[in-house]
mmCIF file of N, CA and C in Angstrom:
data_model
loop_
_atom_site.group_PDB
_atom_site.id
_atom_site.type_symbol
_atom_site.label_atom_id
_atom_site.label_comp_id
_atom_site.label_asym_id
_atom_site.label_seq_id
_atom_site.Cartn_x
_atom_site.Cartn_y
_atom_site.Cartn_z
ATOM 1 N N MET A 1 0.851 -1.182 0.000
ATOM 2 C CA MET A 1 0.000 0.000 0.000
ATOM 3 C C MET A 1 0.899 1.250 0.000
ATOM 4 N N THR A 2 0.585 2.200 -0.868
ATOM 5 C CA THR A 2 1.393 3.424 -0.950
ATOM 6 C C THR A 2 0.977 4.404 0.146
ATOM 7 N N ASP A 3 1.794 5.435 0.326
ATOM 8 C CA ASP A 3 1.474 6.473 1.311
ATOM 9 C C ASP A 3 0.149 7.149 0.969
ATOM 10 N N ASP A 4 -0.065 7.447 -0.325
ATOM 11 C CA ASP A 4 -1.331 8.061 -0.734
ATOM 12 C C ASP A 4 -2.512 7.166 -0.390
ATOM 13 N N ASP A 5 -2.367 5.864 -0.616
ATOM 14 C CA ASP A 5 -3.444 4.924 -0.298
ATOM 15 C C ASP A 5 -3.774 4.946 1.189
ATOM 16 N N ARG A 6 -2.743 4.989 2.022
ATOM 17 C CA ARG A 6 -2.963 5.034 3.477
ATOM 18 C C ARG A 6 -3.698 6.307 3.885
ATOM 19 N N VAL A 7 -3.323 7.434 3.280
ATOM 20 C CA VAL A 7 -3.976 8.708 3.611
ATOM 21 C C VAL A 7 -5.432 8.684 3.153
ATOM 22 N N PHE A 8 -5.677 8.246 1.921
ATOM 23 C CA PHE A 8 -7.058 8.186 1.429
ATOM 24 C C PHE A 8 -7.907 7.240 2.280
ATOM 25 N N LYS A 9 -7.325 6.098 2.661
ATOM 26 C CA LYS A 9 -8.058 5.149 3.514
ATOM 27 C C LYS A 9 -8.389 5.790 4.860
ATOM 28 N N ALA A 10 -7.419 6.488 5.435
ATOM 29 C CA ALA A 10 -7.637 7.131 6.732
ATOM 30 C C ALA A 10 -8.700 8.215 6.634
ATOM 31 N N LEU A 11 -8.677 9.001 5.576
ATOM 32 C CA LEU A 11 -9.635 10.101 5.420
ATOM 33 C C LEU A 11 -11.024 9.627 4.999
ATOM 34 N N ALA A 12 -11.137 8.389 4.558
ATOM 35 C CA ALA A 12 -12.423 7.875 4.086
ATOM 36 C C ALA A 12 -13.433 7.675 5.214
ATOM 37 N N ASP A 13 -12.956 7.583 6.434
ATOM 38 C CA ASP A 13 -13.850 7.295 7.559
ATOM 39 C C ASP A 13 -14.228 8.580 8.304
ATOM 40 N N PRO A 14 -15.543 8.804 8.537
ATOM 41 C CA PRO A 14 -15.970 10.033 9.219
ATOM 42 C C PRO A 14 -15.456 10.145 10.658
ATOM 43 N N THR A 15 -15.299 9.040 11.345
ATOM 44 C CA THR A 15 -14.783 9.094 12.718
ATOM 45 C C THR A 15 -13.344 9.579 12.717
ATOM 46 N N ARG A 16 -12.548 9.090 11.777
ATOM 47 C CA ARG A 16 -11.151 9.526 11.705
ATOM 48 C C ARG A 16 -11.054 10.996 11.306
ATOM 49 N N ARG A 17 -11.927 11.436 10.413
ATOM 50 C CA ARG A 17 -11.926 12.861 10.060
ATOM 51 C C ARG A 17 -12.298 13.704 11.274
ATOM 52 N N PHE A 18 -13.240 13.224 12.088
ATOM 53 C CA PHE A 18 -13.629 13.928 13.304
ATOM 54 C C PHE A 18 -12.452 14.007 14.279
ATOM 55 N N LEU A 19 -11.712 12.925 14.416
ATOM 56 C CA LEU A 19 -10.533 12.933 15.286
ATOM 57 C C LEU A 19 -9.505 13.953 14.793
ATOM 58 N N LEU A 20 -9.315 14.029 13.482
ATOM 59 C CA LEU A 20 -8.395 15.026 12.939
ATOM 60 C C LEU A 20 -8.889 16.440 13.217
ATOM 61 N N ASP A 21 -10.207 16.649 13.124
ATOM 62 C CA ASP A 21 -10.775 17.967 13.447
ATOM 63 C C ASP A 21 -10.525 18.325 14.909
ATOM 64 N N LEU A 22 -10.660 17.345 15.793
ATOM 65 C CA LEU A 22 -10.401 17.586 17.211
ATOM 66 C C LEU A 22 -8.943 17.981 17.443
ATOM 67 N N LEU A 23 -8.046 17.283 16.760
ATOM 68 C CA LEU A 23 -6.626 17.589 16.925
ATOM 69 C C LEU A 23 -6.251 18.909 16.260
ATOM 70 N N PHE A 24 -6.966 19.281 15.221
ATOM 71 C CA PHE A 24 -6.739 20.585 14.605
ATOM 72 C C PHE A 24 -7.139 21.696 15.577
ATOM 73 N N ALA A 25 -8.247 21.480 16.291
ATOM 74 C CA ALA A 25 -8.735 22.479 17.247
ATOM 75 C C ALA A 25 -7.784 22.620 18.435
ATOM 76 N N ARG A 26 -7.257 21.494 18.902
ATOM 77 C CA ARG A 26 -6.310 21.528 20.035
ATOM 78 C C ARG A 26 -5.466 20.271 19.993
ATOM 79 N N GLU A 27 -4.205 20.457 19.738
ATOM 80 C CA GLU A 27 -3.292 19.323 19.641
ATOM 81 C C GLU A 27 -2.824 18.880 21.021
ATOM 82 N N GLY A 28 -2.167 17.722 21.028
ATOM 83 C CA GLY A 28 -1.605 17.211 22.263
ATOM 84 C C GLY A 28 -2.644 16.570 23.164
ATOM 85 N N ARG A 29 -3.646 15.935 22.560
ATOM 86 C CA ARG A 29 -4.699 15.283 23.355
ATOM 87 C C ARG A 29 -4.337 13.833 23.638
ATOM 88 N N THR A 30 -4.797 13.368 24.770
ATOM 89 C CA THR A 30 -4.603 11.978 25.139
ATOM 90 C C THR A 30 -5.737 11.141 24.558
ATOM 91 N N LEU A 31 -5.558 9.844 24.587
ATOM 92 C CA LEU A 31 -6.605 8.928 24.141
ATOM 93 C C LEU A 31 -7.877 9.140 24.960
ATOM 94 N N THR A 32 -7.743 9.352 26.253
ATOM 95 C CA THR A 32 -8.898 9.578 27.127
ATOM 96 C C THR A 32 -9.669 10.821 26.704
ATOM 97 N N GLU A 33 -8.949 11.905 26.388
ATOM 98 C CA GLU A 33 -9.609 13.134 25.946
ATOM 99 C C GLU A 33 -10.349 12.920 24.628
ATOM 100 N N LEU A 34 -9.715 12.234 23.703
ATOM 101 C CA LEU A 34 -10.344 11.986 22.403
ATOM 102 C C LEU A 34 -11.538 11.051 22.542
ATOM 103 N N GLU A 35 -11.389 10.051 23.389
ATOM 104 C CA GLU A 35 -12.471 9.093 23.627
ATOM 105 C C GLU A 35 -13.701 9.784 24.205
ATOM 106 N N SER A 36 -13.504 10.790 25.032
ATOM 107 C CA SER A 36 -14.634 11.475 25.668
ATOM 108 C C SER A 36 -15.484 12.239 24.653
ATOM 109 N N GLU A 37 -14.955 12.504 23.468
ATOM 110 C CA GLU A 37 -15.686 13.231 22.427
ATOM 111 C C GLU A 37 -16.491 12.303 21.517
ATOM 112 N N LEU A 38 -16.310 11.004 21.687
ATOM 113 C CA LEU A 38 -16.968 10.023 20.809
ATOM 114 C C LEU A 38 -17.779 9.026 21.618
ATOM 115 N N GLU A 39 -18.826 8.554 21.025
ATOM 116 C CA GLU A 39 -19.607 7.477 21.647
ATOM 117 C C GLU A 39 -19.081 6.157 21.113
ATOM 118 N N MET A 40 -17.914 5.792 21.631
ATOM 119 C CA MET A 40 -17.197 4.628 21.138
ATOM 120 C C MET A 40 -16.293 4.144 22.261
ATOM 121 N N THR A 41 -15.961 2.881 22.207
ATOM 122 C CA THR A 41 -15.064 2.343 23.233
ATOM 123 C C THR A 41 -13.649 2.887 23.052
ATOM 124 N N ARG A 42 -12.901 2.801 24.116
ATOM 125 C CA ARG A 42 -11.502 3.221 24.087
ATOM 126 C C ARG A 42 -10.739 2.433 23.029
ATOM 127 N N PHE A 43 -11.023 1.147 22.944
ATOM 128 C CA PHE A 43 -10.361 0.280 21.973
ATOM 129 C C PHE A 43 -10.688 0.723 20.544
ATOM 130 N N GLY A 44 -11.940 1.101 20.294
ATOM 131 C CA GLY A 44 -12.351 1.573 18.971
ATOM 132 C C GLY A 44 -11.629 2.846 18.578
ATOM 133 N N VAL A 45 -11.532 3.789 19.497
ATOM 134 C CA VAL A 45 -10.829 5.047 19.226
ATOM 135 C C VAL A 45 -9.348 4.760 18.983
ATOM 136 N N ALA A 46 -8.766 3.869 19.761
ATOM 137 C CA ALA A 46 -7.350 3.520 19.595
ATOM 138 C C ALA A 46 -7.102 2.914 18.216
ATOM 139 N N LYS A 47 -8.035 2.101 17.733
ATOM 140 C CA LYS A 47 -7.879 1.514 16.398
ATOM 141 C C LYS A 47 -7.901 2.603 15.323
ATOM 142 N N HIS A 48 -8.809 3.571 15.466
ATOM 143 C CA HIS A 48 -8.869 4.673 14.498
ATOM 144 C C HIS A 48 -7.583 5.494 14.547
ATOM 145 N N LEU A 49 -7.079 5.749 15.735
ATOM 146 C CA LEU A 49 -5.833 6.506 15.878
ATOM 147 C C LEU A 49 -4.651 5.760 15.255
ATOM 148 N N ARG A 50 -4.659 4.453 15.365
ATOM 149 C CA ARG A 50 -3.581 3.648 14.778
ATOM 150 C C ARG A 50 -3.575 3.803 13.256
ATOM 151 N N VAL A 51 -4.763 3.791 12.634
ATOM 152 C CA VAL A 51 -4.856 3.986 11.178
ATOM 153 C C VAL A 51 -4.331 5.372 10.800
ATOM 154 N N LEU A 52 -4.688 6.381 11.595
ATOM 155 C CA LEU A 52 -4.216 7.739 11.339
ATOM 156 C C LEU A 52 -2.695 7.838 11.499
ATOM 157 N N GLU A 53 -2.160 7.140 12.486
ATOM 158 C CA GLU A 53 -0.707 7.130 12.692
ATOM 159 C C GLU A 53 0.001 6.452 11.521
ATOM 160 N N GLU A 54 -0.536 5.320 11.075
ATOM 161 C CA GLU A 54 0.064 4.589 9.959
ATOM 162 C C GLU A 54 0.060 5.415 8.681
ATOM 163 N N ALA A 55 -0.934 6.296 8.545
ATOM 164 C CA ALA A 55 -1.008 7.179 7.374
ATOM 165 C C ALA A 55 -0.141 8.413 7.549
ATOM 166 N N GLY A 56 0.440 8.589 8.732
ATOM 167 C CA GLY A 56 1.283 9.744 8.997
ATOM 168 C C GLY A 56 0.501 11.004 9.323
ATOM 169 N N LEU A 57 -0.808 10.875 9.538
ATOM 170 C CA LEU A 57 -1.648 12.034 9.824
ATOM 171 C C LEU A 57 -1.642 12.421 11.296
ATOM 172 N N VAL A 58 -1.257 11.490 12.140
ATOM 173 C CA VAL A 58 -1.165 11.744 13.576
ATOM 174 C C VAL A 58 0.213 11.295 14.051
ATOM 175 N N VAL A 59 0.818 12.125 14.865
ATOM 176 C CA VAL A 59 2.118 11.820 15.460
ATOM 177 C C VAL A 59 1.906 11.720 16.964
ATOM 178 N N VAL A 60 2.527 10.718 17.568
ATOM 179 C CA VAL A 60 2.378 10.489 19.005
ATOM 180 C C VAL A 60 3.688 10.822 19.706
ATOM 181 N N ARG A 61 3.559 11.524 20.818
ATOM 182 C CA ARG A 61 4.714 11.816 21.679
ATOM 183 C C ARG A 61 4.362 11.386 23.086
ATOM 184 N N ARG A 62 5.340 10.838 23.746
ATOM 185 C CA ARG A 62 5.145 10.449 25.146
ATOM 186 C C ARG A 62 5.537 11.613 26.049
ATOM 187 N N SER A 63 4.691 11.820 27.054
ATOM 188 C CA SER A 63 4.986 12.802 28.087
ATOM 189 C C SER A 63 4.722 12.105 29.416
ATOM 190 N N GLY A 64 5.771 11.578 29.994
ATOM 191 C CA GLY A 64 5.603 10.772 31.203
ATOM 192 C C GLY A 64 4.874 9.491 30.857
ATOM 193 N N ARG A 65 3.752 9.276 31.502
ATOM 194 C CA ARG A 65 2.959 8.070 31.258
ATOM 195 C C ARG A 65 1.914 8.268 30.160
ATOM 196 N N GLU A 66 1.758 9.502 29.714
ATOM 197 C CA GLU A 66 0.722 9.805 28.720
ATOM 198 C C GLU A 66 1.270 9.776 27.305
ATOM 199 N N LYS A 67 0.403 9.358 26.376
ATOM 200 C CA LYS A 67 0.692 9.470 24.955
ATOM 201 C C LYS A 67 -0.124 10.643 24.434
ATOM 202 N N LEU A 68 0.550 11.625 23.889
ATOM 203 C CA LEU A 68 -0.134 12.793 23.349
ATOM 204 C C LEU A 68 -0.185 12.688 21.827
ATOM 205 N N HIS A 69 -1.342 13.010 21.272
ATOM 206 C CA HIS A 69 -1.560 12.900 19.830
ATOM 207 C C HIS A 69 -1.555 14.290 19.196
ATOM 208 N N PHE A 70 -0.813 14.414 18.090
ATOM 209 C CA PHE A 70 -0.686 15.679 17.381
ATOM 210 C C PHE A 70 -1.026 15.473 15.909
ATOM 211 N N LEU A 71 -1.659 16.456 15.323
ATOM 212 C CA LEU A 71 -1.991 16.440 13.904
ATOM 213 C C LEU A 71 -0.740 16.716 13.081
ATOM 214 N N ASN A 72 -0.567 15.944 12.019
ATOM 215 C CA ASN A 72 0.494 16.201 11.042
ATOM 216 C C ASN A 72 -0.199 16.498 9.708
ATOM 217 N N PRO A 73 -0.320 17.762 9.324
ATOM 218 C CA PRO A 73 -1.061 18.116 8.111
ATOM 219 C C PRO A 73 -0.287 17.891 6.810
ATOM 220 N N VAL A 74 0.972 17.524 6.884
ATOM 221 C CA VAL A 74 1.791 17.387 5.680
ATOM 222 C C VAL A 74 1.218 16.371 4.688
ATOM 223 N N PRO A 75 0.808 15.163 5.101
ATOM 224 C CA PRO A 75 0.259 14.226 4.119
ATOM 225 C C PRO A 75 -0.997 14.758 3.410
ATOM 226 N N ILE A 76 -1.812 15.516 4.122
ATOM 227 C CA ILE A 76 -3.007 16.090 3.494
ATOM 228 C C ILE A 76 -2.589 17.116 2.452
ATOM 229 N N ARG A 77 -1.592 17.918 2.770
ATOM 230 C CA ARG A 77 -1.104 18.921 1.811
ATOM 231 C C ARG A 77 -0.515 18.251 0.574
ATOM 232 N N LEU A 78 0.198 17.155 0.771
ATOM 233 C CA LEU A 78 0.765 16.444 -0.368
ATOM 234 C C LEU A 78 -0.333 15.884 -1.271
ATOM 235 N N ILE A 79 -1.400 15.375 -0.655
ATOM 236 C CA ILE A 79 -2.553 14.892 -1.433
ATOM 237 C C ILE A 79 -3.178 16.062 -2.187
ATOM 238 N N HIS A 80 -3.341 17.178 -1.520
ATOM 239 C CA HIS A 80 -3.914 18.361 -2.160
ATOM 240 C C HIS A 80 -3.074 18.782 -3.363
ATOM 241 N N ASP A 81 -1.776 18.885 -3.160
ATOM 242 C CA ASP A 81 -0.901 19.330 -4.241
ATOM 243 C C ASP A 81 -0.906 18.374 -5.427
ATOM 244 N N ARG A 82 -0.957 17.087 -5.134
ATOM 245 C CA ARG A 82 -0.888 16.102 -6.217
ATOM 246 C C ARG A 82 -2.232 15.862 -6.889
ATOM 247 N N TRP A 83 -3.299 15.758 -6.105
ATOM 248 C CA TRP A 83 -4.567 15.292 -6.656
ATOM 249 C C TRP A 83 -5.631 16.362 -6.823
ATOM 250 N N ILE A 84 -5.514 17.459 -6.131
ATOM 251 C CA ILE A 84 -6.585 18.454 -6.194
ATOM 252 C C ILE A 84 -6.127 19.701 -6.926
ATOM 253 N N ASP A 85 -5.060 20.279 -6.477
ATOM 254 C CA ASP A 85 -4.613 21.572 -6.989
ATOM 255 C C ASP A 85 -4.397 21.562 -8.497
ATOM 256 N N LYS A 86 -3.702 20.562 -9.015
ATOM 257 C CA LYS A 86 -3.383 20.563 -10.441
ATOM 258 C C LYS A 86 -4.611 20.361 -11.314
ATOM 259 N N TYR A 87 -5.658 19.736 -10.769
ATOM 260 C CA TYR A 87 -6.865 19.512 -11.561
ATOM 261 C C TYR A 87 -7.857 20.662 -11.462
ATOM 262 N N THR A 88 -7.806 21.415 -10.400
ATOM 263 C CA THR A 88 -8.830 22.435 -10.193
ATOM 264 C C THR A 88 -8.461 23.807 -10.717
ATOM 265 N N GLU A 89 -7.204 24.152 -10.757
ATOM 266 C CA GLU A 89 -6.813 25.514 -11.116
ATOM 267 C C GLU A 89 -7.365 25.925 -12.476
ATOM 268 N N ARG A 90 -7.162 25.110 -13.474
ATOM 269 C CA ARG A 90 -7.621 25.422 -14.822
ATOM 270 C C ARG A 90 -9.144 25.517 -14.876
ATOM 271 N N HIS A 91 -9.810 24.562 -14.233
ATOM 272 C CA HIS A 91 -11.271 24.522 -14.271
ATOM 273 C C HIS A 91 -11.890 25.680 -13.504
ATOM 274 N N VAL A 92 -11.327 25.977 -12.368
ATOM 275 C CA VAL A 92 -11.855 27.083 -11.562
ATOM 276 C C VAL A 92 -11.700 28.400 -12.317
ATOM 277 N N THR A 93 -10.571 28.588 -12.922
ATOM 278 C CA THR A 93 -10.350 29.806 -13.707
ATOM 279 C C THR A 93 -11.364 29.890 -14.846
ATOM 280 N N ALA A 94 -11.603 28.785 -15.534
ATOM 281 C CA ALA A 94 -12.574 28.765 -16.634
ATOM 282 C C ALA A 94 -13.975 29.070 -16.121
ATOM 283 N N LEU A 95 -14.349 28.529 -14.962
ATOM 284 C CA LEU A 95 -15.683 28.786 -14.405
ATOM 285 C C LEU A 95 -15.838 30.240 -13.979
ATOM 286 N N VAL A 96 -14.812 30.823 -13.415
ATOM 287 C CA VAL A 96 -14.865 32.234 -13.030
ATOM 288 C C VAL A 96 -15.012 33.106 -14.279
ATOM 289 N N ASP A 97 -14.257 32.785 -15.329
ATOM 290 C CA ASP A 97 -14.365 33.537 -16.585
ATOM 291 C C ASP A 97 -15.761 33.411 -17.175
ATOM 292 N N LEU A 98 -16.316 32.198 -17.151
ATOM 293 C CA LEU A 98 -17.679 31.981 -17.652
ATOM 294 C C LEU A 98 -18.693 32.773 -16.842
ATOM 295 N N LYS A 99 -18.572 32.739 -15.540
ATOM 296 C CA LYS A 99 -19.482 33.492 -14.651
ATOM 297 C C LYS A 99 -19.429 34.983 -14.974
ATOM 298 N N ASN A 100 -18.229 35.513 -15.118
ATOM 299 C CA ASN A 100 -18.072 36.927 -15.423
ATOM 300 C C ASN A 100 -18.668 37.275 -16.789
ATOM 301 N N ALA A 101 -18.442 36.417 -17.784
ATOM 302 C CA ALA A 101 -18.983 36.659 -19.114
ATOM 303 C C ALA A 101 -20.510 36.632 -19.101
ATOM 304 N N LEU A 102 -21.100 35.676 -18.391
ATOM 305 C CA LEU A 102 -22.559 35.602 -18.326
ATOM 306 C C LEU A 102 -23.156 36.773 -17.587
ATOM 307 N N GLU A 103 -22.483 37.227 -16.533
ATOM 308 C CA GLU A 103 -22.986 38.393 -15.799
ATOM 309 C C GLU A 103 -22.897 39.661 -16.634
ATOM 310 N N GLU A 104 -21.890 39.761 -17.476
ATOM 311 C CA GLU A 104 -21.750 40.934 -18.350
ATOM 312 C C GLU A 104 -22.860 40.982 -19.401
ATOM 313 N N GLU A 105 -23.327 39.799 -19.847
ATOM 314 C CA GLU A 105 -24.379 39.747 -20.859
ATOM 315 C C GLU A 105 -25.729 40.204 -20.327
ATOM 316 N N THR A 106 -25.975 40.010 -19.044
ATOM 317 C CA THR A 106 -27.282 40.358 -18.485
ATOM 318 C C THR A 106 -27.362 41.750 -17.968
#
């Protein structure tokens, strides 16, 4: 499985996207803190976090006895640059030009 495949797989699940949103809002959360935001078992949340870690979207640091989870946005940016940005720029520009031309006609 490629790095892109791991990222797409991780982002495909709404629970994992929610976990990333939580970490975006405040990084350095423990499993207990993340678990309290979901109606899911601790084991279930840990499994989702493991998928995110394997995709490189979450980085874990130990602080004493706690494992703190941090968002790593780099893989998402790489996906954006490779799969979204190059396909949208031309089309978006064309749509803006079309919108402007149609508004000028009316």
